Coordinates of C-alpha atoms and ligand atoms in Angstrom, one line a residue:
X1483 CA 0.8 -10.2 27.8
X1484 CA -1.7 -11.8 25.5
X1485 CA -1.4 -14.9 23.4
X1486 CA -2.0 -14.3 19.9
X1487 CA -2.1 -15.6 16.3
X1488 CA -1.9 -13.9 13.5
X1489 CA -3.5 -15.5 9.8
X1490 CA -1.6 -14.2 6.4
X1491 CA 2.3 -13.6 7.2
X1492 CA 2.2 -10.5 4.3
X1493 CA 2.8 -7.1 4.3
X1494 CA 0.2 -6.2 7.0
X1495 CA 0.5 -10.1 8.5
X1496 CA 4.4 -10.5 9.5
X1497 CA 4.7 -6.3 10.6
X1498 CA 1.7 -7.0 12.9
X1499 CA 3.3 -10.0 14.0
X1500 CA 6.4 -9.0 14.8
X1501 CA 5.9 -6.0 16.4
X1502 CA 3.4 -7.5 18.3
X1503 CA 6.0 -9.6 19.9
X1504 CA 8.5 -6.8 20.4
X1505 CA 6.2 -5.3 22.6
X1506 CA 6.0 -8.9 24.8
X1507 CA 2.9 -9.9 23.4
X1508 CA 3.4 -13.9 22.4
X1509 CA 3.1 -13.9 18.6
X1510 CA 2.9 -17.1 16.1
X1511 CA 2.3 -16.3 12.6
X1512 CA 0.2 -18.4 10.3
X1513 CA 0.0 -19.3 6.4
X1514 CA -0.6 -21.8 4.2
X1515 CA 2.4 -20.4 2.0
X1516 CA 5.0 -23.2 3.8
X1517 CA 8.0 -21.4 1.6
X1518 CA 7.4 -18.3 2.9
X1519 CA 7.0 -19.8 6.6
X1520 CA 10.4 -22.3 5.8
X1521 CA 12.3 -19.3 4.8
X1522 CA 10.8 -17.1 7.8
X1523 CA 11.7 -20.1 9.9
X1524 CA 15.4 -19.4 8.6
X1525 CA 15.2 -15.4 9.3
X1526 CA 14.9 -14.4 6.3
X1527 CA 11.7 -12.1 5.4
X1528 CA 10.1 -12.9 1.5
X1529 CA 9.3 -9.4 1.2
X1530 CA 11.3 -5.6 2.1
X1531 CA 10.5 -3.4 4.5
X1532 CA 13.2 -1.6 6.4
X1533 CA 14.0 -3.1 9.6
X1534 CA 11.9 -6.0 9.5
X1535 CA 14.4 -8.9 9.2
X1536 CA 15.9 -7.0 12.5
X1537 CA 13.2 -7.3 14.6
X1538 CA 12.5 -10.7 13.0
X1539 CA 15.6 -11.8 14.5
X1540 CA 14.9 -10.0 17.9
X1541 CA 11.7 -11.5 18.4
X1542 CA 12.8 -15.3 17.6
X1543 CA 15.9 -14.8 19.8
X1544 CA 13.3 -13.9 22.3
X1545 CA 11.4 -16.9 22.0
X1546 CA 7.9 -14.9 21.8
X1547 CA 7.3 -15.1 18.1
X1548 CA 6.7 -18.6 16.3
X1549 CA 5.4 -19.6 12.7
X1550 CA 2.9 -22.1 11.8
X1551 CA 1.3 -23.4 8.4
X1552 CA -2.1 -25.0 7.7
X1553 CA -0.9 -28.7 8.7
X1554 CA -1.2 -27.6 12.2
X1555 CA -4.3 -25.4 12.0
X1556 CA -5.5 -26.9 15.6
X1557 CA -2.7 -25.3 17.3
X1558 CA -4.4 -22.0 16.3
X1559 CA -7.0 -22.9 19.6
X1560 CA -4.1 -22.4 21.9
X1561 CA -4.5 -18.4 21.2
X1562 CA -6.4 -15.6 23.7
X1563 CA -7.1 -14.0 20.2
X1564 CA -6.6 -14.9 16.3
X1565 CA -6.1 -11.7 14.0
X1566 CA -6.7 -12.6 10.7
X1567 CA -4.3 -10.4 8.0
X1568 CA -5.1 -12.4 4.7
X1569 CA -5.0 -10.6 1.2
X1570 CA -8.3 -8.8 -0.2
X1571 CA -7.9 -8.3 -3.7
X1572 CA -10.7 -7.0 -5.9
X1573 CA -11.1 -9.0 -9.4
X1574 CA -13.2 -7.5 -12.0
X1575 CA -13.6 -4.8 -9.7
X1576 CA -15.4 -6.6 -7.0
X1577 CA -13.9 -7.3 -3.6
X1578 CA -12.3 -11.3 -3.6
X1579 CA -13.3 -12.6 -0.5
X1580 CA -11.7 -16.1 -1.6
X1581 CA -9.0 -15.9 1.3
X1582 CA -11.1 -14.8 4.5
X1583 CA -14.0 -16.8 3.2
X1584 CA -11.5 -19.8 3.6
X1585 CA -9.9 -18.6 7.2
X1586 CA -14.2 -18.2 8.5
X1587 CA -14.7 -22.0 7.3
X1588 CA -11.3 -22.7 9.0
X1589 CA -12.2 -21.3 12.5
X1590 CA -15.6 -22.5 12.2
X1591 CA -14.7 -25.8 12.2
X1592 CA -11.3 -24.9 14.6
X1593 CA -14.2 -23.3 17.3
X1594 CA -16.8 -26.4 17.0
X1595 CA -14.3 -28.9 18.3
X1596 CA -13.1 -26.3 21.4
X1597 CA -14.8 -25.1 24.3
X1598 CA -12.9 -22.3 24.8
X1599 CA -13.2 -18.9 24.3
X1600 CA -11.1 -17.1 21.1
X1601 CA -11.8 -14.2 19.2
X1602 CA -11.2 -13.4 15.9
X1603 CA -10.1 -10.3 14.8
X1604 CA -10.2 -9.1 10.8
X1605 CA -7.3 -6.9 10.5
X1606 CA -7.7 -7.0 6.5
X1607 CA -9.3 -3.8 4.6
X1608 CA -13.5 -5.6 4.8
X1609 CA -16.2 -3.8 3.0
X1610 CA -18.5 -2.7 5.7
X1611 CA -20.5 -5.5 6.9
X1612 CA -18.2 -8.3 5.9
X1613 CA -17.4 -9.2 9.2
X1614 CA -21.0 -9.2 10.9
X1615 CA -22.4 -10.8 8.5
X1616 CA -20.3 -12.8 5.5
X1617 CA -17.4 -13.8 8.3
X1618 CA -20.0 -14.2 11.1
X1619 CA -22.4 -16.2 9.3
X1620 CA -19.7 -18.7 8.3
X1621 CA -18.1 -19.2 11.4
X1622 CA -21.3 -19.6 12.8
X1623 CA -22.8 -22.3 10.5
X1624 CA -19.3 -24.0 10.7
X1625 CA -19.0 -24.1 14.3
X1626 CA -22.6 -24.3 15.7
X1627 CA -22.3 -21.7 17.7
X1628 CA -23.6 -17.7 18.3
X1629 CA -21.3 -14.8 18.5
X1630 CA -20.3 -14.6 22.4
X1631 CA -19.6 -17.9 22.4
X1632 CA -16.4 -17.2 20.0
X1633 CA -15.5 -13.1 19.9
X1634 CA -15.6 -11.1 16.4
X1635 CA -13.7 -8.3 16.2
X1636 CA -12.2 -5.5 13.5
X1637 CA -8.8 -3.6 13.8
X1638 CA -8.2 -2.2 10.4
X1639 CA -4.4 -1.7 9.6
X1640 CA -3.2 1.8 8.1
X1641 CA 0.3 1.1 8.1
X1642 CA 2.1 2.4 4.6
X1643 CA 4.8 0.2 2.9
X1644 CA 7.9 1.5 3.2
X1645 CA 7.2 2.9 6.5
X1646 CA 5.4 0.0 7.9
X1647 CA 7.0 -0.8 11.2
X1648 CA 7.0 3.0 12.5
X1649 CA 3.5 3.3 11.2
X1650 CA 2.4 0.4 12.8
X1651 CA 4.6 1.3 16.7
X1652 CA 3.8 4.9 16.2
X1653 CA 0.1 4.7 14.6
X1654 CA -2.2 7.9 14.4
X1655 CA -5.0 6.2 15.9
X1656 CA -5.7 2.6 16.9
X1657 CA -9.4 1.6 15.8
X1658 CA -11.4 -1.0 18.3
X1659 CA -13.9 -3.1 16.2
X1660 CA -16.1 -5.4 18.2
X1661 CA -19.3 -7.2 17.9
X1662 CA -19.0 -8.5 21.9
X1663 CA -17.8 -6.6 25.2
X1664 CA -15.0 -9.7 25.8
X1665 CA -13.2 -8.8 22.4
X1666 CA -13.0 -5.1 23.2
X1667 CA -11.2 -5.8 26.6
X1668 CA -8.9 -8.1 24.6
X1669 CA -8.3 -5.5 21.8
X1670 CA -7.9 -3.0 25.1
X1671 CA -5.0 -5.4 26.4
X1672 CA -3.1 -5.8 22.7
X1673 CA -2.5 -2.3 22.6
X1674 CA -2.2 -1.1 25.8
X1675 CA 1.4 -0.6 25.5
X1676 CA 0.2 1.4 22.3
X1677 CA 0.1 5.6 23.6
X1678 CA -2.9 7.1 20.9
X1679 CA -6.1 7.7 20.6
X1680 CA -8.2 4.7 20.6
X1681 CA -12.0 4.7 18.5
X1682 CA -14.6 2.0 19.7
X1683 CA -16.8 1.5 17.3
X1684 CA -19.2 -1.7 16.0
X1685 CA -17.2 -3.8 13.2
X1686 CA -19.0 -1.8 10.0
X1687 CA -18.1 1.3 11.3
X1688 CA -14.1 0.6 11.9
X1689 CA -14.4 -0.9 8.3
X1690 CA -16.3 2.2 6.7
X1691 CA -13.5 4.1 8.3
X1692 CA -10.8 2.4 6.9
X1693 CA -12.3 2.9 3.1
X1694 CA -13.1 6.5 3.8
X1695 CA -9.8 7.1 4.9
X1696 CA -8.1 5.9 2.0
X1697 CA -10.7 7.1 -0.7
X1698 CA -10.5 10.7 0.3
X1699 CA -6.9 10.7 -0.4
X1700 CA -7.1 8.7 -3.5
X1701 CA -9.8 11.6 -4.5
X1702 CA -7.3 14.1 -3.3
X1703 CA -4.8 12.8 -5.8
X1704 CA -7.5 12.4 -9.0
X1705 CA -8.8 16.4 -8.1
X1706 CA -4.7 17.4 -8.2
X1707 CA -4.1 15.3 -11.5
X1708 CA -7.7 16.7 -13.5
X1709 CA -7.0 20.2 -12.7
X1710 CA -3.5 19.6 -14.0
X1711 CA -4.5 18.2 -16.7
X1712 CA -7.1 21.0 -17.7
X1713 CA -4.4 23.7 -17.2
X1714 CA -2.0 22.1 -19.6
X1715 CA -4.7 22.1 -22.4
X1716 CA -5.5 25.7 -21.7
X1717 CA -1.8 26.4 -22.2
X1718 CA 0.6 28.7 -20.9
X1719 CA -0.3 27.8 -17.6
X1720 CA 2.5 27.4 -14.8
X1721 CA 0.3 25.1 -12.7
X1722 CA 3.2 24.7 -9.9
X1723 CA 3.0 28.1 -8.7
X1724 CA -1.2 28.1 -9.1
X1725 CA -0.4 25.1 -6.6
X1726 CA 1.8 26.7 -4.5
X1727 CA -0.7 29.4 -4.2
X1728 CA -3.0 27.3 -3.3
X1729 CA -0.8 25.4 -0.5
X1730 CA -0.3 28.7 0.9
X1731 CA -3.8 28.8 1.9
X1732 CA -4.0 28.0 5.5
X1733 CA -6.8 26.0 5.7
X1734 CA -3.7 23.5 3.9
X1735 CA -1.3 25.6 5.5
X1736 CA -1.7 27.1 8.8
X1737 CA 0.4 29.1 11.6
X1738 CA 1.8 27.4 14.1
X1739 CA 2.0 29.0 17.6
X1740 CA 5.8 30.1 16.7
X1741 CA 4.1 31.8 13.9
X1742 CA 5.7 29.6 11.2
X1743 CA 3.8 28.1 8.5
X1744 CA 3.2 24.3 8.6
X1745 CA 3.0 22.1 5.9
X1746 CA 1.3 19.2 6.7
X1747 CA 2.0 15.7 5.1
X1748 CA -1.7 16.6 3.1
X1749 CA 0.1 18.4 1.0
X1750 CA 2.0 15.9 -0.7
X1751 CA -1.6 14.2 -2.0
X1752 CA -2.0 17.6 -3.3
X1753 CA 0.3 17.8 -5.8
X1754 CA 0.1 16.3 -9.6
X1755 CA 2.0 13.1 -10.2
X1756 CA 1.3 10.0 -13.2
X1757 CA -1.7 8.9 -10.8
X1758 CA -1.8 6.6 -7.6
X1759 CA -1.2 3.0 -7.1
X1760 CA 0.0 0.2 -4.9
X1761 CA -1.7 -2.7 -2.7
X1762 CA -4.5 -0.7 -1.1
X1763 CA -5.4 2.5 -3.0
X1764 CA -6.8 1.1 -6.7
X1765 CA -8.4 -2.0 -5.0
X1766 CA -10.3 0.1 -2.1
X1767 CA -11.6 3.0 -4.2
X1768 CA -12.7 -0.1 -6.6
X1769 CA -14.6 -2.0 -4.1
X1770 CA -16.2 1.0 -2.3
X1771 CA -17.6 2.2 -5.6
X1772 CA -18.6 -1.3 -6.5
X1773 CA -20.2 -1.5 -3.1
X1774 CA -22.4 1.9 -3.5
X1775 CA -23.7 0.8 -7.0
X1776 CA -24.5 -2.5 -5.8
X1777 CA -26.9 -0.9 -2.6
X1778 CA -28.3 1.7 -5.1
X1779 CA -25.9 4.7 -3.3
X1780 CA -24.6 6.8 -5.6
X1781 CA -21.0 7.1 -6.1
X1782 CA -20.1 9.8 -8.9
X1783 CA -16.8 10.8 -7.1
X1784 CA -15.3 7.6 -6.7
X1785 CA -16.6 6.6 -10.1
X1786 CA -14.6 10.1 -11.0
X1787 CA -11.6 9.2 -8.8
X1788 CA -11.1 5.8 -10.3
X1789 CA -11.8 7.5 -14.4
X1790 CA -8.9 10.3 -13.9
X1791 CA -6.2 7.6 -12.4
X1792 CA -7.3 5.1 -15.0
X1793 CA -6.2 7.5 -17.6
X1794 CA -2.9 9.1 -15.8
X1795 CA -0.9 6.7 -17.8
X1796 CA -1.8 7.9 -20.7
X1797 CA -1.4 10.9 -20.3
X1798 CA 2.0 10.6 -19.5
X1799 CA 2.2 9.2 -23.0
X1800 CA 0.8 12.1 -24.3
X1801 CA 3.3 14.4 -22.3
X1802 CA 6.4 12.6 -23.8
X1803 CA 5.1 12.2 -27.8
X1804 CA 4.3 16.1 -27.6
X1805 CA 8.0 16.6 -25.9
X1806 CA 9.5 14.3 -28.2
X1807 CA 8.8 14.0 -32.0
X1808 CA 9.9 10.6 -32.7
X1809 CA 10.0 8.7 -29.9
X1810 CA 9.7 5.7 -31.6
X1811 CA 14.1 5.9 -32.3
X1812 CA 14.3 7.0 -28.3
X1813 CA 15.6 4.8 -26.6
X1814 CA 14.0 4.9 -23.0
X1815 CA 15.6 4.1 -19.3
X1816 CA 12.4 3.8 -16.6
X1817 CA 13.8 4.6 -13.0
X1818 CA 11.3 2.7 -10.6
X1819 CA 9.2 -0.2 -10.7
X1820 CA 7.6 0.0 -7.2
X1821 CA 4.4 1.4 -6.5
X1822 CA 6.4 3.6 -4.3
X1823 CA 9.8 3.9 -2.7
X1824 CA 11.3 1.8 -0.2
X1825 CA 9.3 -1.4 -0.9
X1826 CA 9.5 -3.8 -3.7
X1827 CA 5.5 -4.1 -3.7
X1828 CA 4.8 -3.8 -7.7
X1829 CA 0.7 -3.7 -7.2
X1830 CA -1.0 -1.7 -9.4
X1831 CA 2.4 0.0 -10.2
X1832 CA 2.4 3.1 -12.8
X1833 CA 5.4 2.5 -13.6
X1834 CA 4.6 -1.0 -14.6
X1835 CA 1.3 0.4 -16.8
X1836 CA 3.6 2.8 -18.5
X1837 CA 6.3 -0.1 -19.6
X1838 CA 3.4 -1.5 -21.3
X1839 CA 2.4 1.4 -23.3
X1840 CA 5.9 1.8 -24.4
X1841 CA 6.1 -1.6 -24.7
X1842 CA 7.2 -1.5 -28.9
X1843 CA 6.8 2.0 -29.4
X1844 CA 10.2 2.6 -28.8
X1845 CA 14.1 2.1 -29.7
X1846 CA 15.1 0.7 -26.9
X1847 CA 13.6 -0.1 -22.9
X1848 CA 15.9 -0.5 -20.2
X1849 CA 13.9 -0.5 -16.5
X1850 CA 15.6 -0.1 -13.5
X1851 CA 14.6 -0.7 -9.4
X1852 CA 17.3 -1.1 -6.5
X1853 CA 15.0 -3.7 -5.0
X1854 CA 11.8 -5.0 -7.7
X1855 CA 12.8 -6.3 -10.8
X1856 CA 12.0 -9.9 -9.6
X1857 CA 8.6 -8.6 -8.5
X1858 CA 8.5 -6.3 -12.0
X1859 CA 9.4 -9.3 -13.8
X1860 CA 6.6 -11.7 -12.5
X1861 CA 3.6 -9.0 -12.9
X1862 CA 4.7 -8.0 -16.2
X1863 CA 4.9 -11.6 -17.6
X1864 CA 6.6 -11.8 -21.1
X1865 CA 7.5 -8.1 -22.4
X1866 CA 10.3 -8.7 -25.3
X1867 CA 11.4 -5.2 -25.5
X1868 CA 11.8 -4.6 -21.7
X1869 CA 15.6 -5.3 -20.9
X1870 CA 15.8 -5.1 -16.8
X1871 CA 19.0 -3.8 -14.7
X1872 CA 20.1 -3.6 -11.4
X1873 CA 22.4 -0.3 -12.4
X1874 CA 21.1 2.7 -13.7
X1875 CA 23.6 5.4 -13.8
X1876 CA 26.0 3.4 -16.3
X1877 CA 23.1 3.5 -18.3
X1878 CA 22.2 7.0 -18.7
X1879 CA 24.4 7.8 -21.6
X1880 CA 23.2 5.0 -23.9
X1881 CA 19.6 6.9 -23.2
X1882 CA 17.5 10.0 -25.1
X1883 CA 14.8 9.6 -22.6
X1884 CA 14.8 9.5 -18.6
X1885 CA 11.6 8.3 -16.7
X1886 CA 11.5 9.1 -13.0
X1887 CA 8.2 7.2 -11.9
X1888 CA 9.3 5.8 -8.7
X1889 CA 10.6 8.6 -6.2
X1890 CA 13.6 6.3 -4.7
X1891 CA 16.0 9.1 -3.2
X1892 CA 19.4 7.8 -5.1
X1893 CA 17.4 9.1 -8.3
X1894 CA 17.8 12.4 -6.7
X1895 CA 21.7 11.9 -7.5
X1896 CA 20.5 12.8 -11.7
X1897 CA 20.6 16.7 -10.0
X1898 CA 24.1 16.4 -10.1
X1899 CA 24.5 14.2 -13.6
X1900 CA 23.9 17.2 -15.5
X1901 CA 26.4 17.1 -18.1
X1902 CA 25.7 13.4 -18.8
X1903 CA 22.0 14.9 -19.6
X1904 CA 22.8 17.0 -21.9
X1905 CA 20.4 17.1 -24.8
X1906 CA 18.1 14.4 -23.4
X1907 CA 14.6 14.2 -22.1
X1908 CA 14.4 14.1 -18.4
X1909 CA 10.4 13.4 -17.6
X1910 CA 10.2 13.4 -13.6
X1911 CA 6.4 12.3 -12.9
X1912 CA 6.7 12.3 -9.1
X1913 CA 8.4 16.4 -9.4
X1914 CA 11.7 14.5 -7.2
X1915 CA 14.5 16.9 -8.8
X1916 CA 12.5 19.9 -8.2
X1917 CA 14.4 22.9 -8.5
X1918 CA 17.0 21.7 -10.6
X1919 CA 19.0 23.7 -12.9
X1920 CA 17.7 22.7 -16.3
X1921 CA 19.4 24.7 -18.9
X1922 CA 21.1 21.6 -20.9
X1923 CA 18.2 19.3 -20.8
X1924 CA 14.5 19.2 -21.5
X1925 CA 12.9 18.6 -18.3
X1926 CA 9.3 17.8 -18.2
X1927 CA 7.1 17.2 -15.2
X1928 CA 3.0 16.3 -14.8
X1929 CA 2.6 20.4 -13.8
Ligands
NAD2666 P1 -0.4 -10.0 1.1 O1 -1.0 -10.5 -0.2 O2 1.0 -9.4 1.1 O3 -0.4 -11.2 2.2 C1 -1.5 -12.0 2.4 C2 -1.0 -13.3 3.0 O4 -2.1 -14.1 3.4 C3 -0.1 -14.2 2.1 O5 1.1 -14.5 2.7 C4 -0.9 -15.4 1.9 O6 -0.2 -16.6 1.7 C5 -1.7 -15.5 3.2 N1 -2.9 -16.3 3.1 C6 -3.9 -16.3 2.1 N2 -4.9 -17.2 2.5 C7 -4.6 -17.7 3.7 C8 -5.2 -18.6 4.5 N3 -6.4 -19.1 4.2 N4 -4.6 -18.9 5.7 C9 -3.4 -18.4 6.0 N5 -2.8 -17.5 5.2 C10 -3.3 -17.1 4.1 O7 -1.4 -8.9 1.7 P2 -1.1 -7.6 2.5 O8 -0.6 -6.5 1.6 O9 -0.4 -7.9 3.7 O10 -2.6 -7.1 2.9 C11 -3.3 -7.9 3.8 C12 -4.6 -7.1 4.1 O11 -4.3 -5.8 4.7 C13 -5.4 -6.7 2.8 O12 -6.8 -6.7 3.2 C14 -5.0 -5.3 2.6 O13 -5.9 -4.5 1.9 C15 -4.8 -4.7 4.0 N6 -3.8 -3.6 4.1 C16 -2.7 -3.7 3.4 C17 -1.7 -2.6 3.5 C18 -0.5 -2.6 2.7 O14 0.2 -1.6 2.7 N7 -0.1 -3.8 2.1 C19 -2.0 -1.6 4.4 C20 -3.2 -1.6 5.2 C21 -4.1 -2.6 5.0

């Protein structure tokens, strides 16, 4: 059983932390937000993700999890090991660095006053070479001492919101980061209760492998979306059976030993949709690509990736003005604010880019999302037009035009609305009511 902090109590931060601790590990999270930490404090969890305030409440109860903020920063030298979860948001396109540049001067100064060993361990998405050099050189100048004398460590996180806490107990692989042989064992010992394969690999490396992961499936997405979008200018095309012709091949597809065709998950990235967003995707592709031009490397593809989803939006718009011929007396009901379903994250949201180009181009805009208006409503700032509610099916008749753009499942429930539809425009970006009988609607999807 190790004793461990854990820096940033987000998304990543407090599901790391948590179940951490329900695996016995001793777990105190830390963050300088004291509201998030007071309410924590009380059980309850500032953000959503299924389960969590559960096992919040299991690991209190257990006395193995604690929270901490910044006024008691020199606790954080009573851990084996500190894993630091902060936010890494790109601005301008460039990686901000702000909050991990302000936990390096933190530990510096933490490590100078301690003669014990700690290690630190970036669990936040670090452009390769952030932590052996921009995190390394500050803790270093802070504390006076070299690297072995404090551990350095990185253990990217691929959890997905929504799914976060099976993600993170059940993970595909665990990736071992480490700049000194003392922080391996100690990222050995976290997970050993943890049954997958492990990678050891220096601190770039696990963080190149993190961005790599994620930009080929953002590229995935932007090749799906392009050659959707060329086959609906050619016309006549039904680009849903050219994909499922293309699914069928099994390098996608192949034969299990029962002889049945498998489908893996890859599939779904390979299907055309009003673009990607979120937390992770926009801002990794972003800072990759920023990254290559800035070492002279070229990056054409994710310079590709980035043009095609920066454009998705649109061409939703122009999907529904050449379905509808005067959209501008429609009036519109958006189901979905999250990026995605089951989360209330609204980062980088599509559905959020598309309220803005309706935003006074139509009758009348009604949004709906079972759990993200208050996160819609603070992103969006001031949108007049953009009337929020926390029903949706009561508003359906009052509506010419339906947006699906988050796939929540209860919007599946519209397959079975069909005489309320009659005569509208059902536009279903994320293809969630596939196979639905459509003879007393017009039903448009991104195929
Ligand atoms: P987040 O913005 O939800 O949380 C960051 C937290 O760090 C906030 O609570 C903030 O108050 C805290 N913080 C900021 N500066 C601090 C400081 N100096 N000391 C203590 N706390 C501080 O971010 P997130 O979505 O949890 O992402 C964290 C990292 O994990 C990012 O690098 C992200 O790219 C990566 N990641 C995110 C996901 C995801 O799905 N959200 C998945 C994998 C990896």
């Amino acid at each position: 059983m190790m004793n461990l902090a854990v820096i940033g109590t987000g998304y990543v931060g407090l599901v790391s932390g948590v179940c951490l601790a329900s695996k016995g590990h001793k777990v105190t999270c830390f963050d300088i937000n004291e509201i998030n930490i007071g309410k924590l404090d009380q059980g309850i969890c500032h953000i959503y993700e299924d389960g969590l305030e559960d096992l919040l409440a299991s690991s209190k109860k257990n006395i193995n999890f604690r929270l901490l903020t910044d006024k008691n920063e020199k606790k954080l030298l009573d851990f084996d090991a500190i894993i630091v979860a902060v936010g890494t948001p790109t601005i301008n396109g460039n990686s901000d660095l702000s909050q991990i540049k302000s936990v390096a001067h933190m530990m510096g100064r933490l490590i100078k006053s301690s003669q014990k060993y700690i290690s630190i361990i970036i669990k936040s998405t670090v452009l390769p070479g952030t932590t052996d050099t921009f995190f390394k050189n500050i803790v270093e100048a802070e504390s006076g001492k070299r690297v072995g004398e404090f551990g350095l460590g990185m253990n990217p996180e691929f959890l997905r919101e929504g799914n976060a806490i099976e993600d993170f107990q059940y993970p595909d692989r665990i990736v071992f980061g480490f700049e000194d042989k003392k922080t391996l064992e100690i990222l050995r010992l976290i997970y050993e209760p943890w049954d997958c394969e492990k990678i050891e690999v220096n601190t770039r490396s696990a963080e190149m492998l993190k961005y790599v992961n994620n930009a080929l499936l953002a590229t995935l997405i932007s090749t799906i979306n392009e050659y959707s979008n060329i086959a609906r200018s050619i016309e006549n095309i039904d680009f849903k059976k050219v994909m499922r012709g293309v699914h069928l091949d099994n390098r996608w597809s192949p034969i299990d030993d029962c002889g049945q065709k498998v489908f893996p998950k890859v599939i779904d990235y390979l299907k055309p949709g009003c673009g990607y967003g979120g937390s992770c995707f926009p801002k990794d592709v972003l800072a990759i690509s920023a990254l290559a031009k800035e070492i002279g490397s070229s990056s054409n593809i994710l310079s590709a990736v980035i043009e095609v989803n920066n454009r998705q939006p649109e061409v939703m718009m122009e999907i529904l003005n050449k379905a509808s011929d005067d959209i501008k007396n429609k009036r519109v009901l958006m189901l979905g604010l999250a990026f995605k379903p089951d989360t209330d994250d609204v980062r980088e949201s599509v559905s959020l880019k598309l309220l803005k180009l309706l935003s006074g181009k139509v009758d009348n805009l009604v949004a709906h999302d079972p759990i993200a208006i208050d996160n819609a409503i603070l992103e969006l700032g001031q949108l007049d037009d953009v009337h929020f509610s926390t029903e949706w099916k009561n508003k359906i008749e009052d509506s010419d035009i339906i947006i699906i753009c988050t796939n929540w499942n209860e919007y599946s429930e519209l397959a079975a609305m069909k005489d309320l539809l009659k005569g509208k425009i059902v536009f279903d970006t994320r293809s969630l009511l596939s196979g639905i009988d459509v003879s007393d609607f017009q039903y448009l999807t991104v195929n």
